[in-house]
Amino acid sequence: MSLRVLVVEDDRDIRNLMQSSLAVEGFEVHTAVSLSEARALLQHTPPDVVVLDLGLPDGDGLELVRHIRQRHTLPILVVSARHQEAQKIQLLDAGADDYLTKPFQVGELLARIRVALRHRGTALAPTVTEHHLDDLQINLALRTVAVGGEAQHLTPTEFKLLARLVRSAGRVVTHRQLLADVWGAEFTEHTHYLRLYMGQLRAKLERDPAEPRHLLTETGVGYRLATD
Ligand code: CA
């Protein structure tokens, strides 16, 4: 079972970046663009961790930190452009676990989430980080991909797409899921992106891209990374 993260962020680009990065890491990602939407989601589908922006259209994220702390023990990570010490202290006093200043590195965010979860004793579900089949070797942690022992260079988007398939190796991942997790929620109709990037990946990873043995098409549904 994957851990559920609620991302509260009104900036679309940052929200999409966080959503796709967290999804690739194996989290089930829910997003909210306002305090009211976040409160509704917290009640409906309580997450395991919250990532929270401060400047939201209907109020300040600090209100949500207080709201959550009255009801939940889950970790709260604040991500904000504000960087006055007094504000950080106020947030931490209100019950936030950690604070990241924008702009931030996604890797840093993921590391802080892992630490916050570990402090709560919430173990991250063991996520798949390696995939080996025949001549194909993928290591997500090291970000390496090799075919027949020869290292392949993937673009960041190609790697994200491949990583998403590795995490669900052997299972079909639908077009919508892939588009949402790799490009973002508003790209779920852009199936031509998938065709393009899948073609590029096959050209790099398959011996015969026209007869793929690893990156399989499930016609009309999605794609599957073969496991045998
Ligand atoms: Ca904002």
JSON list of C-alpha atoms and ligand atoms in Angstrom, two decimals:
[
{"chain": "A", "resi": 1, "resn": "MET", "atom": "CA", "xyz": [0.00, 0.00, 0.00]},
{"chain": "A", "resi": 2, "resn": "SER", "atom": "CA", "xyz": [1.42, 3.35, -0.93]},
{"chain": "A", "resi": 3, "resn": "LEU", "atom": "CA", "xyz": [1.47, 6.30, 1.42]},
{"chain": "A", "resi": 4, "resn": "ARG", "atom": "CA", "xyz": [-0.88, 9.14, 0.69]},
{"chain": "A", "resi": 5, "resn": "VAL", "atom": "CA", "xyz": [0.44, 12.69, 0.50]},
{"chain": "A", "resi": 6, "resn": "LEU", "atom": "CA", "xyz": [-1.69, 15.81, 0.33]},
{"chain": "A", "resi": 7, "resn": "VAL", "atom": "CA", "xyz": [-0.04, 18.69, -1.54]},
{"chain": "A", "resi": 8, "resn": "VAL", "atom": "CA", "xyz": [-1.63, 22.07, -0.78]},
{"chain": "A", "resi": 9, "resn": "GLU", "atom": "CA", "xyz": [-0.29, 24.56, -3.29]},
{"chain": "A", "resi": 10, "resn": "ASP", "atom": "CA", "xyz": [-2.02, 27.16, -5.49]},
{"chain": "A", "resi": 11, "resn": "ASP", "atom": "CA", "xyz": [0.89, 27.63, -7.91]},
{"chain": "A", "resi": 12, "resn": "ARG", "atom": "CA", "xyz": [0.13, 25.27, -10.76]},
{"chain": "A", "resi": 13, "resn": "ASP", "atom": "CA", "xyz": [3.71, 24.67, -11.91]},
{"chain": "A", "resi": 14, "resn": "ILE", "atom": "CA", "xyz": [5.00, 23.89, -8.43]},
{"chain": "A", "resi": 15, "resn": "ARG", "atom": "CA", "xyz": [1.96, 21.73, -7.70]},
{"chain": "A", "resi": 16, "resn": "ASN", "atom": "CA", "xyz": [2.49, 19.71, -10.89]},
{"chain": "A", "resi": 17, "resn": "LEU", "atom": "CA", "xyz": [6.18, 19.32, -10.20]},
{"chain": "A", "resi": 18, "resn": "MET", "atom": "CA", "xyz": [5.51, 18.03, -6.69]},
{"chain": "A", "resi": 19, "resn": "GLN", "atom": "CA", "xyz": [2.69, 15.78, -7.85]},
{"chain": "A", "resi": 20, "resn": "SER", "atom": "CA", "xyz": [4.70, 14.06, -10.56]},
{"chain": "A", "resi": 21, "resn": "SER", "atom": "CA", "xyz": [7.85, 13.74, -8.45]},
{"chain": "A", "resi": 22, "resn": "LEU", "atom": "CA", "xyz": [5.98, 12.26, -5.50]},
{"chain": "A", "resi": 23, "resn": "ALA", "atom": "CA", "xyz": [3.99, 9.91, -7.73]},
{"chain": "A", "resi": 24, "resn": "VAL", "atom": "CA", "xyz": [7.18, 8.61, -9.29]},
{"chain": "A", "resi": 25, "resn": "GLU", "atom": "CA", "xyz": [8.46, 7.91, -5.77]},
{"chain": "A", "resi": 26, "resn": "GLY", "atom": "CA", "xyz": [5.43, 5.71, -5.19]},
{"chain": "A", "resi": 27, "resn": "PHE", "atom": "CA", "xyz": [3.20, 8.07, -3.20]},
{"chain": "A", "resi": 28, "resn": "GLU", "atom": "CA", "xyz": [-0.52, 8.33, -3.81]},
{"chain": "A", "resi": 29, "resn": "VAL", "atom": "CA", "xyz": [-0.79, 12.08, -4.41]},
{"chain": "A", "resi": 30, "resn": "HIS", "atom": "CA", "xyz": [-3.81, 14.26, -3.70]},
{"chain": "A", "resi": 31, "resn": "THR", "atom": "CA", "xyz": [-3.74, 17.99, -4.38]},
{"chain": "A", "resi": 32, "resn": "ALA", "atom": "CA", "xyz": [-5.63, 20.99, -3.07]},
{"chain": "A", "resi": 33, "resn": "VAL", "atom": "CA", "xyz": [-5.37, 24.60, -4.25]},
{"chain": "A", "resi": 34, "resn": "SER", "atom": "CA", "xyz": [-6.94, 26.29, -1.22]},
{"chain": "A", "resi": 35, "resn": "LEU", "atom": "CA", "xyz": [-7.46, 25.94, 2.51]},
{"chain": "A", "resi": 36, "resn": "SER", "atom": "CA", "xyz": [-11.11, 24.94, 2.09]},
{"chain": "A", "resi": 37, "resn": "GLU", "atom": "CA", "xyz": [-10.28, 22.23, -0.44]},
{"chain": "A", "resi": 38, "resn": "ALA", "atom": "CA", "xyz": [-7.52, 20.95, 1.84]},
{"chain": "A", "resi": 39, "resn": "ARG", "atom": "CA", "xyz": [-9.88, 20.78, 4.83]},
{"chain": "A", "resi": 40, "resn": "ALA", "atom": "CA", "xyz": [-12.42, 18.81, 2.81]},
{"chain": "A", "resi": 41, "resn": "LEU", "atom": "CA", "xyz": [-9.77, 16.35, 1.63]},
{"chain": "A", "resi": 42, "resn": "LEU", "atom": "CA", "xyz": [-8.38, 15.96, 5.14]},
{"chain": "A", "resi": 43, "resn": "GLN", "atom": "CA", "xyz": [-11.79, 14.94, 6.34]},
{"chain": "A", "resi": 44, "resn": "HIS", "atom": "CA", "xyz": [-12.60, 12.65, 3.42]},
{"chain": "A", "resi": 45, "resn": "THR", "atom": "CA", "xyz": [-9.32, 10.91, 2.69]},
{"chain": "A", "resi": 46, "resn": "PRO", "atom": "CA", "xyz": [-6.86, 11.60, 5.53]},
{"chain": "A", "resi": 47, "resn": "PRO", "atom": "CA", "xyz": [-3.31, 11.59, 4.15]},
{"chain": "A", "resi": 48, "resn": "ASP", "atom": "CA", "xyz": [-0.15, 10.21, 5.77]},
{"chain": "A", "resi": 49, "resn": "VAL", "atom": "CA", "xyz": [1.72, 13.46, 5.22]},
{"chain": "A", "resi": 50, "resn": "VAL", "atom": "CA", "xyz": [0.88, 17.04, 4.18]},
{"chain": "A", "resi": 51, "resn": "VAL", "atom": "CA", "xyz": [3.06, 19.34, 2.08]},
{"chain": "A", "resi": 52, "resn": "LEU", "atom": "CA", "xyz": [1.79, 22.88, 2.52]},
{"chain": "A", "resi": 53, "resn": "ASP", "atom": "CA", "xyz": [2.30, 26.25, 0.85]},
{"chain": "A", "resi": 54, "resn": "LEU", "atom": "CA", "xyz": [1.60, 29.33, 3.00]},
{"chain": "A", "resi": 55, "resn": "GLY", "atom": "CA", "xyz": [0.15, 31.94, 0.66]},
{"chain": "A", "resi": 56, "resn": "LEU", "atom": "CA", "xyz": [-3.17, 30.44, -0.42]},
{"chain": "A", "resi": 57, "resn": "PRO", "atom": "CA", "xyz": [-6.10, 32.22, -2.09]},
{"chain": "A", "resi": 58, "resn": "ASP", "atom": "CA", "xyz": [-8.45, 31.86, 0.89]},
{"chain": "A", "resi": 59, "resn": "GLY", "atom": "CA", "xyz": [-6.02, 32.36, 3.74]},
{"chain": "A", "resi": 60, "resn": "ASP", "atom": "CA", "xyz": [-2.69, 31.53, 5.30]},
{"chain": "A", "resi": 61, "resn": "GLY", "atom": "CA", "xyz": [-1.27, 28.01, 5.51]},
{"chain": "A", "resi": 62, "resn": "LEU", "atom": "CA", "xyz": [-0.60, 28.65, 9.20]},
{"chain": "A", "resi": 63, "resn": "GLU", "atom": "CA", "xyz": [-4.34, 28.33, 9.80]},
{"chain": "A", "resi": 64, "resn": "LEU", "atom": "CA", "xyz": [-4.26, 24.88, 8.25]},
{"chain": "A", "resi": 65, "resn": "VAL", "atom": "CA", "xyz": [-1.29, 23.82, 10.40]},
{"chain": "A", "resi": 66, "resn": "ARG", "atom": "CA", "xyz": [-3.38, 24.69, 13.49]},
{"chain": "A", "resi": 67, "resn": "HIS", "atom": "CA", "xyz": [-6.46, 23.02, 12.04]},
{"chain": "A", "resi": 68, "resn": "ILE", "atom": "CA", "xyz": [-4.54, 19.80, 11.34]},
{"chain": "A", "resi": 69, "resn": "ARG", "atom": "CA", "xyz": [-2.82, 19.76, 14.73]},
{"chain": "A", "resi": 70, "resn": "GLN", "atom": "CA", "xyz": [-6.14, 19.85, 16.56]},
{"chain": "A", "resi": 71, "resn": "ARG", "atom": "CA", "xyz": [-7.18, 16.66, 14.77]},
{"chain": "A", "resi": 72, "resn": "HIS", "atom": "CA", "xyz": [-4.24, 14.71, 13.36]},
{"chain": "A", "resi": 73, "resn": "THR", "atom": "CA", "xyz": [-0.70, 13.65, 14.28]},
{"chain": "A", "resi": 74, "resn": "LEU", "atom": "CA", "xyz": [0.48, 13.35, 10.68]},
{"chain": "A", "resi": 75, "resn": "PRO", "atom": "CA", "xyz": [3.65, 15.18, 9.62]},
{"chain": "A", "resi": 76, "resn": "ILE", "atom": "CA", "xyz": [3.31, 18.62, 8.01]},
{"chain": "A", "resi": 77, "resn": "LEU", "atom": "CA", "xyz": [6.03, 20.06, 5.76]},
{"chain": "A", "resi": 78, "resn": "VAL", "atom": "CA", "xyz": [5.77, 23.73, 4.89]},
{"chain": "A", "resi": 79, "resn": "VAL", "atom": "CA", "xyz": [7.17, 24.87, 1.55]},
{"chain": "A", "resi": 80, "resn": "SER", "atom": "CA", "xyz": [7.18, 28.63, 1.18]},
{"chain": "A", "resi": 81, "resn": "ALA", "atom": "CA", "xyz": [8.97, 31.60, -0.33]},
{"chain": "A", "resi": 82, "resn": "ARG", "atom": "CA", "xyz": [8.87, 33.38, 3.04]},
{"chain": "A", "resi": 83, "resn": "HIS", "atom": "CA", "xyz": [12.04, 33.04, 4.95]},
{"chain": "A", "resi": 84, "resn": "GLN", "atom": "CA", "xyz": [11.93, 35.20, 8.07]},
{"chain": "A", "resi": 85, "resn": "GLU", "atom": "CA", "xyz": [13.11, 33.29, 11.11]},
{"chain": "A", "resi": 86, "resn": "ALA", "atom": "CA", "xyz": [10.16, 34.53, 13.18]},
{"chain": "A", "resi": 87, "resn": "GLN", "atom": "CA", "xyz": [7.71, 33.04, 10.72]},
{"chain": "A", "resi": 88, "resn": "LYS", "atom": "CA", "xyz": [9.47, 29.69, 10.66]},
{"chain": "A", "resi": 89, "resn": "ILE", "atom": "CA", "xyz": [9.43, 29.57, 14.44]},
{"chain": "A", "resi": 90, "resn": "GLN", "atom": "CA", "xyz": [5.73, 30.47, 14.51]},
{"chain": "A", "resi": 91, "resn": "LEU", "atom": "CA", "xyz": [4.98, 27.61, 12.08]},
{"chain": "A", "resi": 92, "resn": "LEU", "atom": "CA", "xyz": [7.08, 25.09, 13.93]},
{"chain": "A", "resi": 93, "resn": "ASP", "atom": "CA", "xyz": [5.45, 26.16, 17.20]},
{"chain": "A", "resi": 94, "resn": "ALA", "atom": "CA", "xyz": [2.03, 25.69, 15.62]},
{"chain": "A", "resi": 95, "resn": "GLY", "atom": "CA", "xyz": [2.96, 22.10, 14.84]},
{"chain": "A", "resi": 96, "resn": "ALA", "atom": "CA", "xyz": [4.68, 22.02, 11.45]},
{"chain": "A", "resi": 97, "resn": "ASP", "atom": "CA", "xyz": [7.42, 19.37, 11.32]},
{"chain": "A", "resi": 98, "resn": "ASP", "atom": "CA", "xyz": [9.75, 21.05, 8.88]},
{"chain": "A", "resi": 99, "resn": "TYR", "atom": "CA", "xyz": [10.17, 24.03, 6.62]},
{"chain": "A", "resi": 100, "resn": "LEU", "atom": "CA", "xyz": [11.60, 24.33, 3.11]},
{"chain": "A", "resi": 101, "resn": "THR", "atom": "CA", "xyz": [12.24, 27.65, 1.41]},
{"chain": "A", "resi": 102, "resn": "LYS", "atom": "CA", "xyz": [11.34, 28.08, -2.27]},
{"chain": "A", "resi": 103, "resn": "PRO", "atom": "CA", "xyz": [12.94, 27.51, -4.66]},
{"chain": "A", "resi": 104, "resn": "PHE", "atom": "CA", "xyz": [13.72, 24.02, -3.42]},
{"chain": "A", "resi": 105, "resn": "GLN", "atom": "CA", "xyz": [15.12, 20.84, -4.92]},
{"chain": "A", "resi": 106, "resn": "VAL", "atom": "CA", "xyz": [12.65, 18.01, -5.28]},
{"chain": "A", "resi": 107, "resn": "GLY", "atom": "CA", "xyz": [15.23, 15.60, -3.89]},
{"chain": "A", "resi": 108, "resn": "GLU", "atom": "CA", "xyz": [15.43, 17.73, -0.75]},
{"chain": "A", "resi": 109, "resn": "LEU", "atom": "CA", "xyz": [11.65, 17.68, -0.35]},
{"chain": "A", "resi": 110, "resn": "LEU", "atom": "CA", "xyz": [11.57, 13.88, -0.68]},
{"chain": "A", "resi": 111, "resn": "ALA", "atom": "CA", "xyz": [14.38, 13.50, 1.83]},
{"chain": "A", "resi": 112, "resn": "ARG", "atom": "CA", "xyz": [12.56, 15.72, 4.36]},
{"chain": "A", "resi": 113, "resn": "ILE", "atom": "CA", "xyz": [9.33, 13.76, 3.87]},
{"chain": "A", "resi": 114, "resn": "ARG", "atom": "CA", "xyz": [11.15, 10.49, 4.53]},
{"chain": "A", "resi": 115, "resn": "VAL", "atom": "CA", "xyz": [12.69, 11.93, 7.71]},
{"chain": "A", "resi": 116, "resn": "ALA", "atom": "CA", "xyz": [9.35, 13.28, 8.94]},
{"chain": "A", "resi": 117, "resn": "LEU", "atom": "CA", "xyz": [7.66, 9.92, 8.33]},
{"chain": "A", "resi": 118, "resn": "ARG", "atom": "CA", "xyz": [10.48, 8.04, 10.01]},
{"chain": "A", "resi": 119, "resn": "HIS", "atom": "CA", "xyz": [10.12, 10.22, 13.10]},
{"chain": "A", "resi": 120, "resn": "ARG", "atom": "CA", "xyz": [6.48, 9.18, 13.26]},
{"chain": "A", "resi": 121, "resn": "GLY", "atom": "CA", "xyz": [7.44, 5.54, 12.88]},
{"chain": "A", "resi": 122, "resn": "THR", "atom": "CA", "xyz": [5.58, 5.43, 9.57]},
{"chain": "A", "resi": 123, "resn": "ALA", "atom": "CA", "xyz": [7.61, 3.18, 7.34]},
{"chain": "A", "resi": 124, "resn": "LEU", "atom": "CA", "xyz": [7.60, 3.95, 3.67]},
{"chain": "A", "resi": 125, "resn": "ALA", "atom": "CA", "xyz": [6.32, 0.98, 1.76]},
{"chain": "A", "resi": 126, "resn": "PRO", "atom": "CA", "xyz": [9.29, -0.74, 0.19]},
{"chain": "A", "resi": 127, "resn": "THR", "atom": "CA", "xyz": [9.27, 0.76, -3.26]},
{"chain": "A", "resi": 128, "resn": "VAL", "atom": "CA", "xyz": [10.72, -0.95, -6.28]},
{"chain": "A", "resi": 129, "resn": "THR", "atom": "CA", "xyz": [14.00, 0.70, -7.21]},
{"chain": "A", "resi": 130, "resn": "GLU", "atom": "CA", "xyz": [15.55, -1.91, -9.49]},
{"chain": "A", "resi": 131, "resn": "HIS", "atom": "CA", "xyz": [14.44, -3.79, -12.54]},
{"chain": "A", "resi": 132, "resn": "HIS", "atom": "CA", "xyz": [16.38, -6.49, -14.38]},
{"chain": "A", "resi": 133, "resn": "LEU", "atom": "CA", "xyz": [15.12, -8.52, -17.28]},
{"chain": "A", "resi": 134, "resn": "ASP", "atom": "CA", "xyz": [17.34, -10.16, -19.89]},
{"chain": "A", "resi": 135, "resn": "ASP", "atom": "CA", "xyz": [19.65, -7.47, -21.26]},
{"chain": "A", "resi": 136, "resn": "LEU", "atom": "CA", "xyz": [17.85, -4.55, -19.57]},
{"chain": "A", "resi": 137, "resn": "GLN", "atom": "CA", "xyz": [19.09, -3.24, -16.21]},
{"chain": "A", "resi": 138, "resn": "ILE", "atom": "CA", "xyz": [17.47, -0.29, -14.46]},
{"chain": "A", "resi": 139, "resn": "ASN", "atom": "CA", "xyz": [18.45, 1.20, -11.11]},
{"chain": "A", "resi": 140, "resn": "LEU", "atom": "CA", "xyz": [16.19, 4.09, -10.11]},
{"chain": "A", "resi": 141, "resn": "ALA", "atom": "CA", "xyz": [18.16, 5.05, -7.02]},
{"chain": "A", "resi": 142, "resn": "LEU", "atom": "CA", "xyz": [21.36, 5.42, -9.04]},
{"chain": "A", "resi": 143, "resn": "ARG", "atom": "CA", "xyz": [19.39, 6.71, -12.06]},
{"chain": "A", "resi": 144, "resn": "THR", "atom": "CA", "xyz": [21.18, 4.25, -14.33]},
{"chain": "A", "resi": 145, "resn": "VAL", "atom": "CA", "xyz": [19.81, 2.35, -17.30]},
{"chain": "A", "resi": 146, "resn": "ALA", "atom": "CA", "xyz": [21.87, -0.17, -19.26]},
{"chain": "A", "resi": 147, "resn": "VAL", "atom": "CA", "xyz": [21.16, -2.43, -22.20]},
{"chain": "A", "resi": 148, "resn": "GLY", "atom": "CA", "xyz": [23.49, -5.37, -22.66]},
{"chain": "A", "resi": 149, "resn": "GLY", "atom": "CA", "xyz": [25.86, -3.76, -20.16]},
{"chain": "A", "resi": 150, "resn": "GLU", "atom": "CA", "xyz": [25.98, -0.51, -22.12]},
{"chain": "A", "resi": 151, "resn": "ALA", "atom": "CA", "xyz": [24.82, 2.62, -20.28]},
{"chain": "A", "resi": 152, "resn": "GLN", "atom": "CA", "xyz": [21.96, 4.51, -21.93]},
{"chain": "A", "resi": 153, "resn": "HIS", "atom": "CA", "xyz": [21.44, 8.22, -21.51]},
{"chain": "A", "resi": 154, "resn": "LEU", "atom": "CA", "xyz": [17.80, 9.15, -20.88]},
{"chain": "A", "resi": 155, "resn": "THR", "atom": "CA", "xyz": [16.32, 12.64, -20.78]},
{"chain": "A", "resi": 156, "resn": "PRO", "atom": "CA", "xyz": [14.67, 13.61, -17.46]},
{"chain": "A", "resi": 157, "resn": "THR", "atom": "CA", "xyz": [11.18, 13.02, -18.90]},
{"chain": "A", "resi": 158, "resn": "GLU", "atom": "CA", "xyz": [12.13, 9.66, -20.41]},
{"chain": "A", "resi": 159, "resn": "PHE", "atom": "CA", "xyz": [13.55, 8.64, -17.05]},
{"chain": "A", "resi": 160, "resn": "LYS", "atom": "CA", "xyz": [10.41, 9.74, -15.19]},
{"chain": "A", "resi": 161, "resn": "LEU", "atom": "CA", "xyz": [8.23, 7.76, -17.54]},
{"chain": "A", "resi": 162, "resn": "LEU", "atom": "CA", "xyz": [10.40, 4.67, -17.25]},
{"chain": "A", "resi": 163, "resn": "ALA", "atom": "CA", "xyz": [10.57, 5.02, -13.46]},
{"chain": "A", "resi": 164, "resn": "ARG", "atom": "CA", "xyz": [6.77, 5.15, -13.27]},
{"chain": "A", "resi": 165, "resn": "LEU", "atom": "CA", "xyz": [6.56, 1.90, -15.22]},
{"chain": "A", "resi": 166, "resn": "VAL", "atom": "CA", "xyz": [9.27, 0.25, -13.11]},
{"chain": "A", "resi": 167, "resn": "ARG", "atom": "CA", "xyz": [7.27, 1.02, -9.94]},
{"chain": "A", "resi": 168, "resn": "SER", "atom": "CA", "xyz": [4.35, -0.87, -11.40]},
{"chain": "A", "resi": 169, "resn": "ALA", "atom": "CA", "xyz": [6.43, -3.48, -13.25]},
{"chain": "A", "resi": 170, "resn": "GLY", "atom": "CA", "xyz": [4.32, -6.31, -14.58]},
{"chain": "A", "resi": 171, "resn": "ARG", "atom": "CA", "xyz": [1.11, -4.30, -14.25]},
{"chain": "A", "resi": 172, "resn": "VAL", "atom": "CA", "xyz": [-0.65, -2.14, -16.80]},
{"chain": "A", "resi": 173, "resn": "VAL", "atom": "CA", "xyz": [-0.45, 1.58, -16.16]},
{"chain": "A", "resi": 174, "resn": "THR", "atom": "CA", "xyz": [-3.18, 3.50, -17.96]},
{"chain": "A", "resi": 175, "resn": "HIS", "atom": "CA", "xyz": [-2.50, 6.39, -20.33]},
{"chain": "A", "resi": 176, "resn": "ARG", "atom": "CA", "xyz": [-4.22, 8.78, -17.91]},
{"chain": "A", "resi": 177, "resn": "GLN", "atom": "CA", "xyz": [-2.17, 7.59, -14.94]},
{"chain": "A", "resi": 178, "resn": "LEU", "atom": "CA", "xyz": [1.09, 7.92, -16.84]},
{"chain": "A", "resi": 179, "resn": "LEU", "atom": "CA", "xyz": [0.24, 11.38, -18.15]},
{"chain": "A", "resi": 180, "resn": "ALA", "atom": "CA", "xyz": [-0.89, 12.62, -14.73]},
{"chain": "A", "resi": 181, "resn": "ASP", "atom": "CA", "xyz": [2.10, 11.19, -12.89]},
{"chain": "A", "resi": 182, "resn": "VAL", "atom": "CA", "xyz": [4.78, 12.20, -15.38]},
{"chain": "A", "resi": 183, "resn": "TRP", "atom": "CA", "xyz": [3.44, 15.46, -16.86]},
{"chain": "A", "resi": 184, "resn": "GLY", "atom": "CA", "xyz": [0.73, 16.57, -14.43]},
{"chain": "A", "resi": 185, "resn": "ALA", "atom": "CA", "xyz": [-3.02, 16.35, -13.92]},
{"chain": "A", "resi": 186, "resn": "GLU", "atom": "CA", "xyz": [-3.98, 18.69, -16.75]},
{"chain": "A", "resi": 187, "resn": "PHE", "atom": "CA", "xyz": [-2.12, 16.63, -19.35]},
{"chain": "A", "resi": 188, "resn": "THR", "atom": "CA", "xyz": [-4.25, 13.52, -19.11]},
{"chain": "A", "resi": 189, "resn": "GLU", "atom": "CA", "xyz": [-5.63, 14.02, -22.63]},
{"chain": "A", "resi": 190, "resn": "HIS", "atom": "CA", "xyz": [-2.21, 14.53, -24.25]},
{"chain": "A", "resi": 191, "resn": "THR", "atom": "CA", "xyz": [-1.73, 10.93, -25.32]},
{"chain": "A", "resi": 192, "resn": "HIS", "atom": "CA", "xyz": [0.57, 12.05, -28.16]},
{"chain": "A", "resi": 193, "resn": "TYR", "atom": "CA", "xyz": [3.20, 12.89, -25.48]},
{"chain": "A", "resi": 194, "resn": "LEU", "atom": "CA", "xyz": [3.13, 9.26, -24.44]},
{"chain": "A", "resi": 195, "resn": "ARG", "atom": "CA", "xyz": [3.45, 7.93, -27.96]},
{"chain": "A", "resi": 196, "resn": "LEU", "atom": "CA", "xyz": [6.38, 10.24, -28.60]},
{"chain": "A", "resi": 197, "resn": "TYR", "atom": "CA", "xyz": [8.27, 9.43, -25.40]},
{"chain": "A", "resi": 198, "resn": "MET", "atom": "CA", "xyz": [7.49, 5.74, -25.52]},
{"chain": "A", "resi": 199, "resn": "GLY", "atom": "CA", "xyz": [8.94, 5.69, -29.05]},
{"chain": "A", "resi": 200, "resn": "GLN", "atom": "CA", "xyz": [12.10, 7.37, -27.77]},
{"chain": "A", "resi": 201, "resn": "LEU", "atom": "CA", "xyz": [12.40, 4.96, -24.86]},
{"chain": "A", "resi": 202, "resn": "ARG", "atom": "CA", "xyz": [11.93, 1.95, -27.11]},
{"chain": "A", "resi": 203, "resn": "ALA", "atom": "CA", "xyz": [14.57, 3.24, -29.51]},
{"chain": "A", "resi": 204, "resn": "LYS", "atom": "CA", "xyz": [17.02, 3.32, -26.59]},
{"chain": "A", "resi": 205, "resn": "LEU", "atom": "CA", "xyz": [15.99, 0.20, -24.69]},
{"chain": "A", "resi": 206, "resn": "GLU", "atom": "CA", "xyz": [14.62, -2.32, -27.17]},
{"chain": "A", "resi": 207, "resn": "ARG", "atom": "CA", "xyz": [16.73, -4.43, -29.52]},
{"chain": "A", "resi": 208, "resn": "ASP", "atom": "CA", "xyz": [13.93, -4.14, -32.06]},
{"chain": "A", "resi": 209, "resn": "PRO", "atom": "CA", "xyz": [11.76, -1.10, -31.24]},
{"chain": "A", "resi": 210, "resn": "ALA", "atom": "CA", "xyz": [9.09, -2.37, -33.66]},
{"chain": "A", "resi": 211, "resn": "GLU", "atom": "CA", "xyz": [8.79, -5.64, -31.68]},
{"chain": "A", "resi": 212, "resn": "PRO", "atom": "CA", "xyz": [9.18, -4.45, -28.08]},
{"chain": "A", "resi": 213, "resn": "ARG", "atom": "CA", "xyz": [9.90, -7.09, -25.44]},
{"chain": "A", "resi": 214, "resn": "HIS", "atom": "CA", "xyz": [10.14, -4.76, -22.45]},
{"chain": "A", "resi": 215, "resn": "LEU", "atom": "CA", "xyz": [7.88, -1.77, -22.99]},
{"chain": "A", "resi": 216, "resn": "LEU", "atom": "CA", "xyz": [4.63, -3.43, -23.96]},
{"chain": "A", "resi": 217, "resn": "THR", "atom": "CA", "xyz": [1.55, -1.74, -25.40]},
{"chain": "A", "resi": 218, "resn": "GLU", "atom": "CA", "xyz": [-1.79, -2.68, -23.89]},
{"chain": "A", "resi": 219, "resn": "THR", "atom": "CA", "xyz": [-3.91, -1.49, -26.78]},
{"chain": "A", "resi": 220, "resn": "GLY", "atom": "CA", "xyz": [-6.43, 1.16, -25.81]},
{"chain": "A", "resi": 221, "resn": "VAL", "atom": "CA", "xyz": [-5.44, 0.94, -22.13]},
{"chain": "A", "resi": 222, "resn": "GLY", "atom": "CA", "xyz": [-1.85, 1.86, -21.48]},
{"chain": "A", "resi": 223, "resn": "TYR", "atom": "CA", "xyz": [1.62, 0.39, -21.15]},
{"chain": "A", "resi": 224, "resn": "ARG", "atom": "CA", "xyz": [3.26, -2.34, -19.12]},
{"chain": "A", "resi": 225, "resn": "LEU", "atom": "CA", "xyz": [6.87, -3.07, -18.30]},
{"chain": "A", "resi": 226, "resn": "ALA", "atom": "CA", "xyz": [7.42, -6.78, -18.89]},
{"chain": "A", "resi": 227, "resn": "THR", "atom": "CA", "xyz": [8.71, -8.83, -15.95]},
{"chain": "A", "resi": 228, "resn": "ASP", "atom": "CA", "xyz": [9.14, -12.15, -17.74]},
{"chain": "B", "resi": 1, "resn": "CA", "atom": "CA", "xyz": [1.00, 30.34, -2.95]}
]
